[in-house]
Amino acid sequence: MNENLFASFIAPTILGLPAAVLIILFPPLLIPTSKYLINNRLITAQQWLIKLTSKQMMTMHNTKGRTWSLMLVSLIIFIATTNLLGLLPHSFTPTTQLSMNLAMAIPLWAGAVIMGFRSKVKNALAHFLPQGTPTPLIPMLVIIETISLLIQPMALAVRLTANITAGHLLMHLIGSATLAMSTINLPSTLIIFTILILLTILEIAVALIQAYVFTLLVSLYLHDNT
């Protein structure tokens, strides 16, 4: 019970060198690929799921926005696999690091905004000043809309970090309580262990949902700028 709650969020090292890069590169290796003309059931299900996800996110985009489809599908697969692997015991979850989530959010957000300013300058600038705004409120609204625009990548990164970190901390606390109660009261241990199993199922759902939400918000930012 004296174990540091945040020990699992410390970036691991190998011989004093950071191993985060290797961990980040590991999830794509788990995605199965096929070299045959006829795919097996796993590959078929994977392709169906990717097609369904990309269709749902790309329906609202025009031709220019659909050029991002490969990047967005790769993003949701990477975040989902990383989150799911982080639920394994004694594993490290890169998406609990705010710096990594910012490194994903800022370039994607900046690319969407720059595309908007290059292709639709008037529409991009119109977001800073809603139609019909009273003249005295114009400076204040421009400042508020500018802050709202600049805070979007931070909101993306913080949302993903907070949800994944909170789930891992809760699982750690309930797991520690289960281990402590196992030598004191067996019926209470069974109840807490049942809660832990239900929480684990919930965290699997959260891992997938957060990957979808992150990618969907990036897709919405892209839609607003194309």
Coordinates of C-alpha atoms in Angstrom, one line a residue, residues 9-207:
F9 CA 3.4 6.8 -15.3
I10 CA 7.1 7.4 -15.1
A11 CA 8.7 6.9 -18.6
P12 CA 10.7 3.6 -18.5
T13 CA 14.4 3.5 -19.4
I14 CA 16.7 0.8 -20.7
L15 CA 20.4 1.2 -19.6
G16 CA 19.6 4.8 -18.8
L17 CA 18.2 5.5 -22.2
P18 CA 14.5 6.4 -22.6
A19 CA 12.4 3.5 -23.9
A20 CA 9.3 5.5 -24.8
V21 CA 10.2 5.6 -28.5
L22 CA 10.4 1.8 -28.7
I23 CA 7.1 1.5 -26.8
I24 CA 5.4 4.0 -29.2
L25 CA 6.7 2.1 -32.2
F26 CA 5.5 -1.3 -30.8
P27 CA 1.7 -1.1 -31.4
P28 CA 1.8 -0.9 -35.2
L29 CA 3.7 -4.3 -35.2
L30 CA 0.6 -5.9 -33.7
I31 CA -1.7 -5.0 -36.6
P32 CA -2.0 -8.0 -38.8
T33 CA -1.4 -7.8 -42.5
S34 CA -2.2 -10.2 -45.3
K35 CA -0.1 -11.2 -48.3
Y36 CA -2.8 -13.4 -49.8
L37 CA -5.6 -12.7 -52.2
I38 CA -8.3 -14.2 -49.8
N39 CA -8.1 -12.7 -46.3
N40 CA -8.8 -14.6 -43.1
R41 CA -11.6 -13.6 -40.7
L42 CA -9.4 -11.4 -38.6
I43 CA -8.1 -9.3 -41.5
T44 CA -11.7 -9.1 -42.9
A45 CA -13.0 -7.9 -39.6
Q46 CA -10.2 -5.4 -39.3
Q47 CA -10.8 -4.0 -42.8
W48 CA -14.5 -3.8 -42.2
L49 CA -14.0 -1.8 -38.9
I50 CA -11.5 0.6 -40.6
K51 CA -13.8 1.2 -43.5
L52 CA -16.8 1.8 -41.1
T53 CA -14.8 4.2 -39.0
S54 CA -13.3 6.1 -41.9
K55 CA -16.7 6.4 -43.6
Q56 CA -18.3 7.8 -40.5
M57 CA -15.6 10.4 -40.0
M58 CA -15.1 11.4 -43.7
T59 CA -18.8 11.7 -44.7
M60 CA -19.0 15.4 -43.8
H61 CA -15.7 16.3 -45.5
N62 CA -15.2 17.7 -49.0
T63 CA -12.5 16.4 -51.4
K64 CA -9.7 18.4 -49.8
G65 CA -10.7 17.2 -46.3
R66 CA -10.8 13.5 -47.4
T67 CA -7.1 13.7 -48.2
W68 CA -6.6 13.4 -44.5
S69 CA -8.4 10.0 -44.3
L70 CA -5.3 7.9 -44.1
M71 CA -3.8 10.1 -41.3
L72 CA -7.0 10.1 -39.3
V73 CA -7.5 6.3 -39.5
S74 CA -3.8 5.7 -38.6
L75 CA -4.3 8.1 -35.6
I76 CA -7.3 6.3 -34.2
I77 CA -5.7 2.9 -34.6
F78 CA -2.5 4.1 -32.9
I79 CA -4.3 5.7 -29.9
A80 CA -6.6 2.8 -29.5
T81 CA -3.9 0.1 -29.5
T82 CA -1.7 2.2 -27.2
N83 CA -4.5 2.6 -24.7
L84 CA -5.4 -1.0 -24.8
L85 CA -1.8 -2.2 -24.4
G86 CA -1.5 0.2 -21.4
L87 CA -4.2 -1.8 -19.6
L88 CA -1.8 -4.9 -19.4
P89 CA -0.1 -5.4 -16.0
H90 CA 3.3 -3.7 -15.6
S91 CA 3.0 -1.9 -18.9
F92 CA 3.6 1.8 -19.8
T93 CA 0.9 3.9 -21.5
P94 CA 2.4 6.7 -23.6
T95 CA -1.0 8.5 -23.8
T96 CA -0.8 9.3 -20.1
Q97 CA 2.0 11.7 -20.9
L98 CA 0.7 15.2 -21.6
S99 CA 3.8 16.0 -23.7
M100 CA 3.1 13.1 -26.1
N101 CA -0.5 14.0 -26.5
L102 CA 0.4 17.6 -27.2
A103 CA 2.9 16.4 -29.8
M104 CA 0.0 14.7 -31.5
A105 CA -2.6 17.4 -31.1
I106 CA -0.6 20.5 -32.0
P107 CA 0.7 19.5 -35.4
L108 CA -2.7 18.2 -36.5
W109 CA -4.6 21.3 -35.2
A110 CA -2.0 23.6 -36.8
G111 CA -2.2 21.8 -40.1
A112 CA -6.0 22.1 -40.1
V113 CA -5.9 25.8 -39.2
I114 CA -3.1 26.7 -41.7
M115 CA -5.1 24.9 -44.4
G116 CA -8.1 27.0 -43.5
F117 CA -6.2 30.2 -43.7
R118 CA -4.7 29.2 -47.1
S119 CA -7.9 28.0 -48.8
K120 CA -10.7 30.1 -47.0
V121 CA -9.2 33.2 -45.6
K122 CA -12.5 35.1 -45.2
N123 CA -14.3 32.2 -43.6
A124 CA -11.3 31.6 -41.2
L125 CA -11.3 35.2 -40.2
A126 CA -15.1 35.3 -39.8
H127 CA -14.8 32.8 -36.9
F128 CA -13.1 35.5 -34.9
L129 CA -16.1 37.9 -35.2
P130 CA -19.7 36.5 -35.3
Q131 CA -22.1 38.3 -37.5
G132 CA -24.2 41.1 -35.9
T133 CA -21.7 41.8 -33.0
P134 CA -22.1 45.2 -31.5
T135 CA -19.2 47.5 -32.2
P136 CA -18.1 48.0 -28.5
L137 CA -17.8 44.2 -28.1
I138 CA -15.7 43.6 -31.2
P139 CA -12.2 43.8 -29.4
M140 CA -13.3 41.6 -26.6
L141 CA -14.9 39.0 -28.8
V142 CA -11.8 38.8 -31.1
I143 CA -9.7 38.2 -28.0
I144 CA -12.0 35.5 -26.7
E145 CA -12.3 33.7 -30.0
T146 CA -8.5 33.8 -30.5
I147 CA -8.0 32.3 -27.0
S148 CA -10.7 29.7 -27.8
L149 CA -8.8 28.8 -31.1
L150 CA -5.4 28.5 -29.4
I151 CA -6.7 26.4 -26.5
Q152 CA -8.1 23.7 -28.8
P153 CA -4.9 21.5 -29.0
M154 CA -4.5 21.8 -25.2
A155 CA -8.0 20.7 -24.6
L156 CA -7.5 17.7 -26.9
A157 CA -4.3 16.6 -25.1
V158 CA -5.6 17.3 -21.6
R159 CA -8.9 15.4 -22.2
L160 CA -7.0 12.3 -23.4
T161 CA -4.4 12.5 -20.6
A162 CA -6.9 13.0 -17.8
N163 CA -9.3 10.2 -18.8
I164 CA -6.6 7.6 -19.3
T165 CA -4.7 8.6 -16.2
A166 CA -7.8 8.7 -14.0
G167 CA -8.8 5.2 -15.1
H168 CA -5.4 3.8 -14.4
L169 CA -5.2 5.4 -10.9
L170 CA -8.7 4.0 -10.0
M171 CA -7.7 0.5 -11.1
H172 CA -4.5 0.8 -9.1
L173 CA -6.4 1.8 -6.0
I174 CA -9.1 -0.8 -6.2
G175 CA -6.5 -3.5 -7.0
S176 CA -4.4 -2.5 -4.0
A177 CA -7.6 -2.6 -1.8
T178 CA -8.4 -6.1 -3.1
L179 CA -4.9 -7.3 -2.2
A180 CA -5.1 -5.8 1.2
M181 CA -8.6 -7.1 2.0
S182 CA -7.7 -10.7 0.8
T183 CA -6.1 -11.4 4.2
I184 CA -8.8 -9.7 6.3
N185 CA -12.3 -10.4 4.9
L186 CA -12.9 -12.8 2.0
P187 CA -16.5 -11.7 1.2
S188 CA -15.4 -8.1 0.9
T189 CA -12.5 -9.2 -1.2
L190 CA -14.8 -10.9 -3.7
I191 CA -17.0 -7.8 -3.9
I192 CA -14.1 -5.5 -4.5
F193 CA -12.6 -7.9 -7.1
T194 CA -16.0 -7.9 -8.9
I195 CA -15.9 -4.2 -9.0
L196 CA -12.3 -4.3 -10.3
I197 CA -13.4 -6.6 -13.2
L198 CA -16.3 -4.3 -14.1
L199 CA -13.9 -1.3 -14.0
T200 CA -11.5 -3.1 -16.3
I201 CA -14.3 -3.7 -18.8
L202 CA -15.2 0.0 -18.5
E203 CA -11.6 1.0 -19.0
I204 CA -11.4 -1.0 -22.2
A205 CA -14.4 0.9 -23.5
V206 CA -12.9 4.2 -22.4
A207 CA -9.6 3.4 -24.2

